[in-house]
């Protein structure tokens, strides 16, 4: 059975997506184990950072990481994301001020006692110097719907899943080039769309400060769940 048979129509019939040949290099099982282990070891050294060197970044490398994020799968291939790369110091200052206002309300009333207790090991509070100190922010927006050229609305699908996968790929790409990031979730995040002048179909998804790790950076001494805790196999 060919892929065309499975779709019940020829690839060149009107109304059908054009299908093109696709394959990947075939590795042998030993190479697959070795490569997957090597990649795991590299990714296992990824950590969120809250202190960044303010050294400027090779922005073309960061743009390449955003290109990688945009290779993510998305519902109906709608690619419902916008990545704002903010290096402008005035904008970062404004964003910090607005984020700290919201976070103050979070830490002083909006978050539950349990939540505050769960965050204690990370030493977070409403003060967010990293928004200004990091040389760049990648503010990720999800497009809750698409907009046609005539200004009409077109649906997007599985938007949170799609943008979440893209962000995962972005974090992976940034780690690959020796940059650290923080997936910062100020809440509510409406101020980000306002500060960056985003259109009405976009909602802030995450604010991601990025940079080189600050000299002397420390991170919480965390352990990850074991394979046995997270993997259930059904042979
Ligand atoms: N958004 C707040 C609180 C916060 C919540 C969680 I869950 C974290 O893992 C970390 C922080 C803040 O950024 O401080």
Tab-separated table of N, CA, C and O in Angstrom, residues 93-138:
chain	number	residue	atom	x	y	z
A	93	UNK	N	13.218	46.996	30.325
A	93	UNK	CA	12.941	47.698	31.583
A	93	UNK	C	11.424	47.795	31.817
A	93	UNK	O	10.934	47.523	32.915
A	94	UNK	N	10.691	48.162	30.759
A	94	UNK	CA	9.224	48.271	30.879
A	94	UNK	C	8.620	46.918	31.230
A	94	UNK	O	7.709	46.821	32.055
A	95	UNK	N	9.125	45.863	30.558
A	95	UNK	CA	8.578	44.521	30.788
A	95	UNK	C	8.880	44.087	32.223
A	95	UNK	O	8.024	43.524	32.906
A	96	UNK	N	10.083	44.403	32.696
A	96	UNK	CA	10.415	44.037	34.088
A	96	UNK	C	9.465	44.741	35.056
A	96	UNK	O	8.928	44.122	35.979
A	97	UNK	N	9.252	46.040	34.834
A	97	UNK	CA	8.406	46.806	35.753
A	97	UNK	C	7.002	46.192	35.810
A	97	UNK	O	6.465	45.921	36.886
A	98	UNK	N	6.434	45.895	34.631
A	98	UNK	CA	5.072	45.343	34.582
A	98	UNK	C	5.036	43.935	35.175
A	98	UNK	O	4.100	43.572	35.898
A	99	UNK	N	6.072	43.131	34.893
A	99	UNK	CA	6.099	41.754	35.416
A	99	UNK	C	6.175	41.782	36.940
A	99	UNK	O	5.471	41.030	37.616
A	100	UNK	N	6.991	42.668	37.470
A	100	UNK	CA	7.152	42.714	38.933
A	100	UNK	C	5.870	43.181	39.619
A	100	UNK	O	5.544	42.714	40.704
A	101	UNK	N	5.127	44.067	38.941
A	101	UNK	CA	3.841	44.495	39.514
A	101	UNK	C	2.898	43.311	39.650
A	101	UNK	O	2.272	43.108	40.684
A	102	UNK	N	2.796	42.513	38.570
A	102	UNK	CA	1.916	41.331	38.615
A	102	UNK	C	2.425	40.314	39.624
A	102	UNK	O	1.662	39.742	40.391
A	103	UNK	N	3.749	40.092	39.601
A	103	UNK	CA	4.309	39.064	40.487
A	103	UNK	C	4.168	39.468	41.957
A	103	UNK	O	4.005	38.608	42.821
A	104	UNK	N	4.226	40.773	42.214
A	104	UNK	CA	4.031	41.205	43.606
A	104	UNK	C	2.666	40.735	44.086
A	104	UNK	O	2.527	40.171	45.173
A	105	UNK	N	1.659	40.938	43.239
A	105	UNK	CA	0.295	40.510	43.621
A	105	UNK	C	0.223	38.994	43.737
A	105	UNK	O	-0.512	38.461	44.562
A	106	UNK	N	0.979	38.271	42.894
A	106	UNK	CA	0.985	36.801	42.990
A	106	UNK	C	1.554	36.343	44.325
A	106	UNK	O	0.953	35.527	45.017
A	107	UNK	N	2.739	36.880	44.648
A	107	UNK	CA	3.431	36.410	45.861
A	107	UNK	C	2.782	36.944	47.139
A	107	UNK	O	3.043	36.435	48.215
A	108	UNK	N	1.964	37.978	47.006
A	108	UNK	CA	1.351	38.565	48.207
A	108	UNK	C	-0.163	38.426	48.152
A	108	UNK	O	-0.879	39.393	48.329
A	109	UNK	N	-0.646	37.231	47.872
A	109	UNK	CA	-2.101	37.017	47.955
A	109	UNK	C	-2.686	36.096	46.902
A	109	UNK	O	-3.550	35.286	47.191
A	110	UNK	N	-2.196	36.190	45.641
A	110	UNK	CA	-2.852	35.391	44.597
A	110	UNK	C	-2.412	33.917	44.611
A	110	UNK	O	-3.137	33.056	44.168
A	111	UNK	N	-1.187	33.640	45.099
A	111	UNK	CA	-0.704	32.248	45.121
A	111	UNK	C	-1.058	31.606	46.456
A	111	UNK	O	-0.996	32.248	47.501
A	112	UNK	N	-1.399	30.308	46.403
A	112	UNK	CA	-1.800	29.601	47.628
A	112	UNK	C	-0.582	29.364	48.522
A	112	UNK	O	0.574	29.405	48.056
A	113	UNK	N	-0.834	29.073	49.791
A	113	UNK	CA	0.256	28.766	50.735
A	113	UNK	C	1.031	27.539	50.247
A	113	UNK	O	2.259	27.502	50.327
A	114	UNK	N	0.308	26.555	49.700
A	114	UNK	CA	0.970	25.339	49.197
A	114	UNK	C	1.921	25.696	48.053
A	114	UNK	O	3.054	25.211	47.970
A	115	UNK	N	1.442	26.561	47.171
A	115	UNK	CA	2.245	26.973	46.010
A	115	UNK	C	3.522	27.678	46.480
A	115	UNK	O	4.638	27.364	46.042
A	116	UNK	N	3.361	28.610	47.402
A	116	UNK	CA	4.532	29.357	47.905
A	116	UNK	C	5.529	28.400	48.558
A	116	UNK	O	6.747	28.534	48.359
A	117	UNK	N	4.993	27.410	49.256
A	117	UNK	CA	5.867	26.423	49.922
A	117	UNK	C	6.604	25.576	48.878
A	117	UNK	O	7.797	25.309	49.011
A	118	UNK	N	5.900	25.194	47.800
A	118	UNK	CA	6.530	24.397	46.732
A	118	UNK	C	7.648	25.174	46.040
A	118	UNK	O	8.573	24.587	45.470
A	119	UNK	N	7.530	26.505	46.051
A	119	UNK	CA	8.544	27.326	45.362
A	119	UNK	C	9.735	27.663	46.245
A	119	UNK	O	10.763	28.123	45.744
A	120	UNK	N	9.600	27.423	47.536
A	120	UNK	CA	10.659	27.813	48.468
A	120	UNK	C	12.050	27.327	48.079
A	120	UNK	O	13.008	28.102	48.110
A	121	UNK	N	12.200	26.044	47.644
A	121	UNK	CA	13.544	25.568	47.286
A	121	UNK	C	14.201	26.374	46.165
A	121	UNK	O	15.425	26.326	45.992
A	122	UNK	N	13.390	27.095	45.382
A	122	UNK	CA	13.948	27.815	44.230
A	122	UNK	C	14.275	29.271	44.577
A	122	UNK	O	14.886	29.981	43.779
A	123	UNK	N	13.857	29.687	45.761
A	123	UNK	CA	14.188	31.039	46.225
A	123	UNK	C	13.610	32.135	45.345
A	123	UNK	O	14.186	33.222	45.253
A	124	UNK	N	12.485	31.887	44.672
A	124	UNK	CA	11.927	32.929	43.796
A	124	UNK	C	11.109	33.926	44.611
A	124	UNK	O	10.599	33.586	45.681
A	125	UNK	N	11.018	35.129	44.117
A	125	UNK	CA	10.108	36.117	44.697
A	125	UNK	C	9.648	37.034	43.567
A	125	UNK	O	9.856	36.709	42.388
A	126	UNK	N	9.035	38.172	43.922
A	126	UNK	CA	8.450	39.008	42.860
A	126	UNK	C	9.505	39.866	42.154
A	126	UNK	O	9.195	40.520	41.158
A	127	UNK	N	10.729	39.851	42.630
A	127	UNK	CA	11.768	40.703	42.029
A	127	UNK	C	12.434	39.929	40.890
A	127	UNK	O	12.910	38.814	41.086
A	128	UNK	N	12.451	40.524	39.702
A	128	UNK	CA	12.885	39.798	38.499
A	128	UNK	C	14.000	40.526	37.755
A	128	UNK	O	13.817	40.960	36.599
A	129	UNK	N	15.180	40.672	38.391
A	129	UNK	CA	16.268	41.406	37.721
A	129	UNK	C	16.672	40.773	36.399
A	129	UNK	O	17.128	41.470	35.480
A	130	UNK	N	16.493	39.456	36.262
A	130	UNK	CA	16.955	38.786	35.037
A	130	UNK	C	16.269	39.335	33.782
A	130	UNK	O	16.817	39.232	32.691
A	131	UNK	N	15.090	39.933	33.943
A	131	UNK	CA	14.413	40.449	32.743
A	131	UNK	C	15.240	41.578	32.115
A	131	UNK	O	15.298	41.726	30.896
A	132	UNK	N	15.900	42.354	32.975
A	132	UNK	CA	16.742	43.443	32.459
A	132	UNK	C	18.180	43.020	32.249
A	132	UNK	O	18.863	43.515	31.358
A	133	UNK	N	18.668	42.091	33.096
A	133	UNK	CA	20.085	41.724	33.037
A	133	UNK	C	20.408	40.792	31.873
A	133	UNK	O	21.487	40.859	31.291
A	134	UNK	N	19.478	39.887	31.558
A	134	UNK	CA	19.712	38.998	30.417
A	134	UNK	C	19.781	39.872	29.159
A	134	UNK	O	19.030	40.840	29.037
A	135	UNK	N	20.666	39.540	28.228
A	135	UNK	CA	20.821	40.405	27.048
A	135	UNK	C	19.641	40.324	26.089
A	135	UNK	O	19.508	41.173	25.207
A	136	UNK	N	18.817	39.291	26.242
A	136	UNK	CA	17.671	39.161	25.328
A	136	UNK	C	16.551	38.385	25.999
A	136	UNK	O	16.781	37.528	26.864
A	137	UNK	N	15.334	38.725	25.574
A	137	UNK	CA	14.152	37.951	25.953
A	137	UNK	C	13.578	37.382	24.667
A	137	UNK	O	13.524	38.086	23.650
A	138	UNK	N	13.166	36.129	24.728
A	138	UNK	CA	12.340	35.618	23.628
A	138	UNK	C	10.931	35.507	24.208
A	138	UNK	O	10.664	34.652	25.059
